[in-house]
Structures are given as structure tokens and as C-alpha cells.
Amino acid sequence: MNKLKIQDFISIGIYTAIYFLVVTIAMVILRFTIPAFNSVLIPSATALFAGIVYLLVIHRIPRFGAITIMGSVMGLFFLVSGHFPLSFLPNILCAVVADWIQYHTKLSEKARTMFSYTVFSFGLMGPVLPLWFMKNAYIDSLVARGKDAVYIDKVFAPITTTTFYVCTIAVIVCSILGIIIGQKIYNKHFDKAKGKNYGKNIRNV
Amino acid sequence: MEKTYVTFDPRSKLCTILFASFLLMFPLPFKAEVLFVTLLYVLFFLNGSLKKGTLFYGIFWLLVLGDYLLFPYIDNGVAAFFDFLFVGNRRMLPTIMAAAFAMNRTKISEWIAALKKCHIPFGLIIPLTVLFRFFPTLFQDFRSIRNALKYRGIALSTAELFLHPFQTMEYIIVPILMSAENTSLDLSSAALVRGLANPKTHTSVYEIRLKIQDYLLISILILSAIVGRLI
């Protein structure tokens, strides 16, 4: 297995920045269209649009480790900029699993890409996690001021389970759609325009 | 005239963020929470950004007040929803505040020097550096592409961008990705010239060293965590 070079690290950084731009755009669009609880839909909205970025990373840097680094950098960036400090772990875990699926399983190429992209998209579940903590905090404060627990359970039980299922299913459906859209865009713009050896030429400079 | 302020090491700032996110996971009693937010306010004050700190502190007390006013009407569904937003956002505020404090008056190069000191692998630091450095270029690209789109008569108003999200995505992401290939080539040659591939330890202009105030801050955090659990 050939190791990653300095150029590869730099390309990974740039693709991560673009991926992050997609996340930001998705966040802004959702914030304007859905007033509350919009963070639940961030992973699926990003999955829908970022398929092309993921495909490019796979095609340009076809080595084990690229996706792991991308996920870890996303996690570190979230940690330092403090948006969702807890999203560090899901990002790295999902990225490692996605990387492993991409390069160490014997599925057909299309299914492999689709599957690993779905797993990778789950890394963005980090922003959703605070919602659960928010809910727990709310229940705590209600209990502390003497509301009875049965009433609280009755009110909140459907909210969490439904949002969780909706979120999971939305991520799966959107990432499959996203990778199909991404494949179309890739064939339209990147395959013909530059020739298939373009990426290889860059790395041999 | 330059205002004088106490500077903190990026590593102790990172500790503050970590502490705040632990606070989110393992909630402390309300009194301890108020104390922690007040501590963050003092940190903002020491760091020379009184205005920003006051803003956050004000938001915190407004959220507390909103919760207090709404609480008697909780049986009604709408009030419960708003009360949930108030309490939930109050819980989220310390992490946001800690992160704002961490980014306040810290240069990106300082962050990178500090991360190097923490022995984060080299393969992670390079992409992170590129990520930080690439953002200004990215936004500039975004603006030029937007102008070009307007010139071609595509999505003249911002509303149209929202109406055709797929078209927007294709027209914005694809050009950025195209230019990204060239940018990565440029950046790698620049980085190689500046000796990024040198296997020896790199030096930094920024002296990253834990000072008295950093030790003080970290020990206060650890102490308050222990005391907060005991109360």
C-alpha cells in the first residue's frame, strides 16, 4: 500500500473545506426554512448535496486513510470552533468505518461507495446530539421544580423516538440519492473535461 | 492606545471548552451553572472583551428570566414548547460561550503551534491548517462565482437560489471543485518550498508556554468540577 504524501494531505484539507462549505450552506438554508429543530435535518441535507465532494476525494486520493483524516479534521474543527464539541467522536468513528468499508471489503464498487458514503454521513449526527441533552436538561429542571415524572415521560417519549427514526431514515435515503446525483455530476463535468489521468498527473509532479 | 489584557494559552482555552461540553453531558445544579457562566464572564473581562462577555451574560440571564416567567403556564402545549427552548438553550450557552472565548484574540498560527505541542499527528495538522487558510479564498471564489452567475442571468435574486437548490449546488460546487484542483497544486508547491516536508521538528514564532494564569484557570476548572459533583 502506498502512503499518503504531503500533496495528498493538502488536497484532503481543501476537500474538507469544501465539504464544510456544503454543511454551512445546508445549515443556513435550513435555518431560514424551518424555524425550530432544524439541526435534526442537517446530516441528511448535507448528505444530499455533498456526494460529489466525497466522490472526488475517493477518485483523486484512492488510498486508505484519506476519509479517516477528513472525518477527524472535521471533528477537530468543530471542537476548536466549538459549534458542537461533542461531535468529535461520531465524526472520527464514522470516518474510520467508512474508510474500512471503502478499501477493505469485497463488495462491488458502486455498492461500496454508496455504503461507505452513508456511514460517513452519519458522522454529522453530532449536531443532533445536543437536542437529547437539551431534552434531559429540560426534564431535570421540571423535576427539580416539582412536576411529576409520569406526565413528563408521556409528553416526551414520542418526540425523541420519532425524531431519531426520522433522522436515521432521512440520512440513509438522502445519502443514496446524494451519491447518485454526485455520480451524474462527476460523469458530466470531471470525467470528460480533464481526462481520466488528470488527477494522477498532479500527484507525480 | 492598545488595551492591556491577560492572555491565555490555547491549551487552557481548549480545557475550558472541554469542561463546558462535559457540563452539557453531566449537568451540574443550577447554582454551579451560574458560577461557571460567571467565571466565563470574568475570563472575557480579563481577556479584554468586556462587551462580548456582557452580551453573553445578558443572554444567559434573559433565558433564565424567560423560563421563570413562563413556568406557571406550563400545562399548555405552546408554553411548554417555548419553555423547552429557553431551558435547552440555556444549557447550550456555556459551550458556545467557551468557544467564543477560545477564538477571542487567538491567532490561527497560535492554535496550530499549540496543537503541535499536544502531539497531534502531523497528518492531521496539515489538513487543518489548509482548512483554516483556505476559507478566505473559498469565500472570495464563492462571491466571484455568484457574480458570474448573475452576469449569465442564472439565479438573479437570492430567492431564486433557494428555489432551485440542485441547480444552485451544481453551479456553485462544481466550479469551486474545479479550481480546488489548481489551488491544491499551488499550495503544495508553496508548502514544499517553505519546508513542510522537512522531517525535523519545526519551530514557531509563537512561544507556547503555560503561565501562572493558565495553571490557575485549569486548577479552578478541576476544583469546580469536583465541588460541583459533591454539592
Coordinates of N, CA and C in Angstrom, one line a residue, chain A residues 6-7 9-18 20-22 25 29 32 36-37 48-49 52-53 56 60 69 72-73 76-77 79-83 85-86 130-131 133-135 137-138 140-142 145 147 151 156 181 185 188-190 193-194 198 202 205, chain B residues 14 17-18 21 24-25 27 67-68 71 74-75 80-81 83-84 87-89 91-92 95 99 103 111 120 122-124 126-128 130-132 134-135 138-139 142 162 165-166 169-170 173-174 176-178 180-185 187-188 191-192 196-197:
Chain A
I6 N 2.7 14.6 1.1 CA 2.3 16.0 1.5 C 1.2 16.6 0.7
Q7 N 1.3 16.3 -0.7 CA 0.3 16.9 -1.6 C -1.1 16.3 -1.2
F9 N -2.2 15.3 1.7 CA -2.7 16.0 2.9 C -3.3 17.3 2.6
I10 N -2.6 18.1 1.7 CA -3.1 19.4 1.3 C -4.4 19.3 0.6
S11 N -4.5 18.3 -0.4 CA -5.8 18.1 -1.1 C -6.9 17.8 -0.1
I12 N -6.6 16.9 0.8 CA -7.6 16.5 1.8 C -8.1 17.7 2.5
G13 N -7.2 18.6 2.9 CA -7.6 19.8 3.6 C -8.6 20.6 2.8
I14 N -8.2 20.8 1.5 CA -9.1 21.6 0.6 C -10.4 21.0 0.4
Y15 N -10.5 19.6 0.2 CA -11.8 19.0 0.0 C -12.6 19.1 1.3
T16 N -11.9 19.0 2.5 CA -12.6 19.1 3.7 C -13.3 20.5 3.8
A17 N -12.5 21.5 3.4 CA -13.0 22.9 3.5 C -14.3 23.0 2.6
I18 N -14.2 22.4 1.4 CA -15.4 22.5 0.5 C -16.6 21.7 1.2
F20 N -17.1 21.4 4.2 CA -17.6 22.2 5.3 C -18.4 23.3 4.8
L21 N -18.1 23.8 3.6 CA -18.9 24.9 3.0 C -20.3 24.3 2.7
V22 N -20.4 23.1 2.2 CA -21.7 22.5 1.9 C -22.5 22.4 3.2
I25 N -23.8 25.8 4.0 CA -24.9 26.2 3.2 C -26.2 25.5 3.6
I29 N -29.6 27.3 4.8 CA -30.9 27.1 4.1 C -31.9 26.6 5.1
F32 N -33.4 29.1 7.6 CA -34.3 30.1 7.0 C -35.7 29.4 6.7
A36 N -37.6 25.9 14.2 CA -37.1 25.2 15.3 C -36.7 23.8 14.9
F37 N -35.7 23.2 15.7 CA -35.3 21.8 15.5 C -34.7 21.6 14.1
L48 N -27.3 14.9 1.0 CA -28.0 15.1 -0.3 C -27.1 15.8 -1.3
F49 N -26.3 16.8 -0.8 CA -25.6 17.7 -1.7 C -24.1 17.4 -1.8
I52 N -20.8 14.7 -4.5 CA -19.8 14.9 -5.5 C -18.4 15.1 -4.8
V53 N -18.4 15.8 -3.6 CA -17.2 16.1 -2.9 C -16.6 14.7 -2.5
L56 N -15.1 12.8 -5.4 CA -13.8 13.4 -5.8 C -12.7 12.9 -4.9
R60 N -9.6 11.0 -6.4 CA -8.3 11.7 -6.5 C -7.3 11.1 -5.5
I69 N -8.9 10.8 7.7 CA -8.3 12.2 8.1 C -9.4 13.2 7.9
S72 N -11.7 13.2 10.8 CA -11.0 13.7 12.0 C -10.8 15.2 12.0
V73 N -10.5 15.7 10.8 CA -10.3 17.2 10.7 C -11.6 17.9 10.9
L76 N -12.1 17.9 14.6 CA -11.2 18.8 15.3 C -11.6 20.3 15.1
F77 N -12.1 20.5 13.8 CA -12.5 21.9 13.5 C -13.8 22.2 14.3
L79 N -14.5 21.0 17.2 CA -14.0 21.1 18.6 C -13.5 22.5 18.8
V80 N -12.6 22.9 17.9 CA -11.9 24.2 18.1 C -12.8 25.4 18.0
S81 N -13.7 25.3 16.9 CA -14.6 26.4 16.7 C -15.8 26.3 17.7
G82 N -15.9 25.1 18.3 CA -16.9 25.0 19.4 C -18.3 24.9 19.1
H83 N -18.6 24.7 17.8 CA -20.0 24.6 17.5 C -20.7 23.5 18.2
P85 N -19.0 20.6 20.4 CA -17.8 19.9 20.9 C -18.0 18.4 20.9
L86 N -19.2 17.9 21.1 CA -19.4 16.5 21.2 C -19.3 15.8 19.9
P130 N -26.9 17.3 20.9 CA -27.3 18.2 21.9 C -28.8 18.3 22.2
L131 N -29.6 18.0 21.2 CA -31.0 18.0 21.3 C -31.4 17.1 22.4
F133 N -29.5 16.1 24.9 CA -29.1 16.7 26.2 C -30.0 17.8 26.6
M134 N -30.4 18.6 25.6 CA -31.3 19.7 25.9 C -32.6 19.2 26.5
K135 N -33.1 18.0 26.0 CA -34.3 17.4 26.5 C -34.1 17.0 27.9
A137 N -32.0 18.1 30.1 CA -31.9 19.2 31.0 C -33.2 19.8 31.3
Y138 N -34.1 19.8 30.3 CA -35.4 20.3 30.5 C -36.2 19.5 31.5
D140 N -34.9 17.5 33.7 CA -34.3 17.7 35.1 C -34.9 19.0 35.7
S141 N -35.0 20.1 35.0 CA -35.4 21.3 35.6 C -36.9 21.2 36.0
L142 N -37.7 20.4 35.2 CA -39.1 20.3 35.5 C -39.2 19.5 36.8
R145 N -38.5 21.3 39.9 CA -39.5 22.2 40.4 C -40.8 21.5 40.7
K147 N -42.7 18.9 39.0 CA -43.7 18.3 38.1 C -43.6 16.8 38.3
Y151 N -46.1 12.4 33.9 CA -46.6 13.4 32.9 C -45.5 13.7 31.9
F156 N -42.8 13.5 26.4 CA -41.6 13.5 25.7 C -41.2 12.2 24.9
I181 N -26.7 11.5 -7.5 CA -26.6 12.9 -8.1 C -25.1 13.2 -8.3
I185 N -23.1 14.2 -11.7 CA -22.3 15.4 -11.9 C -20.9 15.1 -12.2
K188 N -20.6 14.1 -15.8 CA -20.9 15.2 -16.7 C -19.7 16.2 -16.7
H189 N -19.1 16.5 -15.6 CA -18.1 17.5 -15.6 C -16.6 17.1 -15.4
F190 N -16.4 16.0 -14.6 CA -15.0 15.7 -14.3 C -14.4 14.6 -15.1
A193 N -14.0 16.3 -19.0 CA -13.4 17.6 -19.2 C -11.9 17.5 -19.1
K194 N -11.4 16.7 -18.1 CA -10.0 16.8 -17.8 C -9.3 15.5 -18.2
Y198 N -6.0 13.0 -15.2 CA -5.6 14.3 -14.7 C -5.1 14.3 -13.3
I202 N -1.3 15.3 -11.5 CA -1.0 16.2 -10.4 C -0.1 15.6 -9.3
V205 N 4.0 15.3 -9.9 CA 4.8 16.5 -10.1 C 6.1 16.4 -9.3
Chain B
L14 N -8.7 25.4 25.4 CA -9.3 24.1 25.0 C -9.8 23.3 26.2
I17 N -13.2 24.7 26.9 CA -14.3 24.1 26.0 C -14.6 22.7 26.5
L18 N -13.6 21.9 26.8 CA -13.9 20.5 27.2 C -14.8 20.5 28.4
S21 N -18.3 21.3 27.6 CA -19.1 20.2 27.0 C -19.3 19.1 28.0
L24 N -22.4 19.9 29.7 CA -23.6 19.6 28.9 C -24.0 18.2 29.1
M25 N -23.0 17.3 29.3 CA -23.3 15.8 29.4 C -23.7 15.5 30.8
P27 N -25.0 17.2 33.9 CA -25.5 18.5 34.3 C -25.1 18.8 35.8
D67 N -37.6 31.6 31.3 CA -38.1 30.3 31.9 C -38.9 30.6 33.1
Y68 N -38.4 31.5 33.9 CA -39.1 31.8 35.2 C -40.5 32.4 35.0
F71 N -43.0 29.6 33.4 CA -43.2 28.3 34.2 C -44.6 28.1 34.7
I74 N -47.2 26.2 32.2 CA -46.5 25.1 31.5 C -47.5 24.0 31.0
D75 N -48.7 24.0 31.6 CA -49.7 22.9 31.2 C -50.1 23.0 29.7
A80 N -45.2 25.1 26.9 CA -44.2 24.1 27.2 C -43.1 24.1 26.2
F81 N -43.5 24.2 24.9 CA -42.5 24.3 23.8 C -41.5 25.4 24.0
D83 N -40.9 27.1 26.7 CA -40.1 26.8 28.0 C -39.0 25.9 27.7
F84 N -39.3 24.9 26.9 CA -38.2 23.9 26.5 C -37.1 24.6 25.7
V87 N -35.0 26.6 28.4 CA -34.1 25.8 29.2 C -33.0 25.2 28.4
G88 N -33.4 24.6 27.2 CA -32.4 23.9 26.4 C -31.3 24.9 26.0
N89 N -31.7 26.1 25.5 CA -30.7 27.0 25.0 C -29.8 27.5 26.1
R91 N -28.8 25.7 28.6 CA -27.9 24.6 28.7 C -26.8 24.6 27.7
M92 N -27.2 25.1 26.5 CA -26.2 25.1 25.4 C -25.2 26.3 25.5
T95 N -21.2 26.1 26.3 CA -20.3 25.6 25.3 C -20.0 26.7 24.3
A99 N -16.4 28.5 23.5 CA -15.8 28.5 22.2 C -15.5 30.0 21.8
M103 N -11.8 31.5 20.8 CA -11.4 32.1 19.5 C -11.1 33.5 19.6
W111 N -3.0 28.6 17.5 CA -3.7 27.3 17.6 C -2.8 26.2 17.1
I120 N -0.5 16.3 18.4 CA -1.5 15.8 17.4 C -0.7 15.4 16.2
F122 N 1.0 14.8 12.6 CA 1.3 15.7 11.6 C 0.3 15.7 10.5
G123 N -0.1 14.4 10.2 CA -1.1 14.2 9.1 C -2.4 14.9 9.3
L124 N -2.7 15.2 10.6 CA -4.0 15.9 10.9 C -3.8 17.4 10.9
I126 N -1.7 19.3 9.1 CA -1.6 19.9 7.7 C -3.0 20.2 7.1
P127 N -3.9 19.1 7.1 CA -5.2 19.4 6.5 C -5.9 20.5 7.3
L128 N -5.7 20.5 8.7 CA -6.4 21.5 9.5 C -5.9 22.9 9.1
V130 N -4.6 23.9 6.3 CA -5.1 24.2 5.0 C -6.6 24.6 5.1
L131 N -7.3 23.9 5.9 CA -8.8 24.2 6.1 C -8.9 25.7 6.6
F132 N -8.1 26.1 7.6 CA -8.2 27.5 8.1 C -7.8 28.5 7.0
F134 N -7.7 28.2 3.8 CA -8.4 28.1 2.5 C -9.7 28.9 2.6
F135 N -10.2 29.1 3.8 CA -11.5 29.7 3.9 C -11.7 31.1 3.2
L138 N -11.9 30.6 -0.3 CA -13.2 29.9 -0.7 C -14.3 31.0 -0.8
F139 N -14.4 31.9 0.2 CA -15.5 32.9 0.2 C -15.3 33.8 -1.0
F142 N -16.5 32.1 -3.9 CA -18.0 32.0 -3.9 C -18.6 33.3 -4.4
F162 N -32.7 29.8 -3.6 CA -33.3 28.8 -2.7 C -34.4 28.0 -3.5
P165 N -32.5 24.5 -5.5 CA -31.3 24.1 -4.8 C -30.3 23.2 -5.5
F166 N -30.9 22.3 -6.4 CA -29.9 21.4 -7.1 C -29.1 22.1 -8.1
M169 N -26.6 24.2 -6.4 CA -25.5 23.4 -5.9 C -24.5 23.0 -7.0
E170 N -25.1 22.6 -8.2 CA -24.2 22.2 -9.3 C -23.4 23.4 -9.8
I173 N -20.8 24.4 -6.6 CA -19.9 23.4 -6.1 C -18.9 23.0 -7.2
V174 N -19.4 22.8 -8.4 CA -18.6 22.3 -9.4 C -17.4 23.2 -9.8
I176 N -16.1 25.5 -7.9 CA -15.2 25.5 -6.7 C -14.3 24.3 -6.7
L177 N -14.9 23.1 -7.0 CA -14.1 21.9 -7.1 C -13.0 21.9 -8.2
M178 N -13.5 22.5 -9.3 CA -12.5 22.6 -10.5 C -11.3 23.5 -10.1
A180 N -10.4 24.0 -7.1 CA -9.7 23.4 -6.0 C -8.5 22.6 -6.4
E181 N -8.6 22.0 -7.6 CA -7.5 21.1 -8.1 C -6.3 22.0 -8.3
N182 N -6.5 23.1 -8.9 CA -5.3 24.0 -9.1 C -4.8 24.6 -7.8
T183 N -5.7 25.0 -6.9 CA -5.3 25.6 -5.7 C -4.5 24.6 -4.9
S184 N -4.9 23.3 -4.9 CA -4.1 22.3 -4.1 C -2.7 22.2 -4.7
L185 N -2.6 22.2 -6.0 CA -1.3 22.2 -6.7 C -0.4 23.3 -6.2
L187 N -0.8 25.3 -3.6 CA -0.5 25.3 -2.2 C 0.6 24.3 -1.9
S188 N 0.6 23.1 -2.5 CA 1.6 22.1 -2.2 C 3.0 22.6 -2.6
A191 N 4.0 25.1 -0.1 CA 4.4 24.5 1.2 C 5.7 23.7 1.1
L192 N 5.9 23.1 0.0 CA 7.2 22.3 -0.1 C 8.4 23.3 -0.1
L196 N 7.8 22.3 4.4 CA 6.8 21.5 5.1 C 7.2 20.0 5.2
A197 N 7.9 19.6 4.1 CA 8.2 18.1 4.1 C 9.5 17.8 4.9

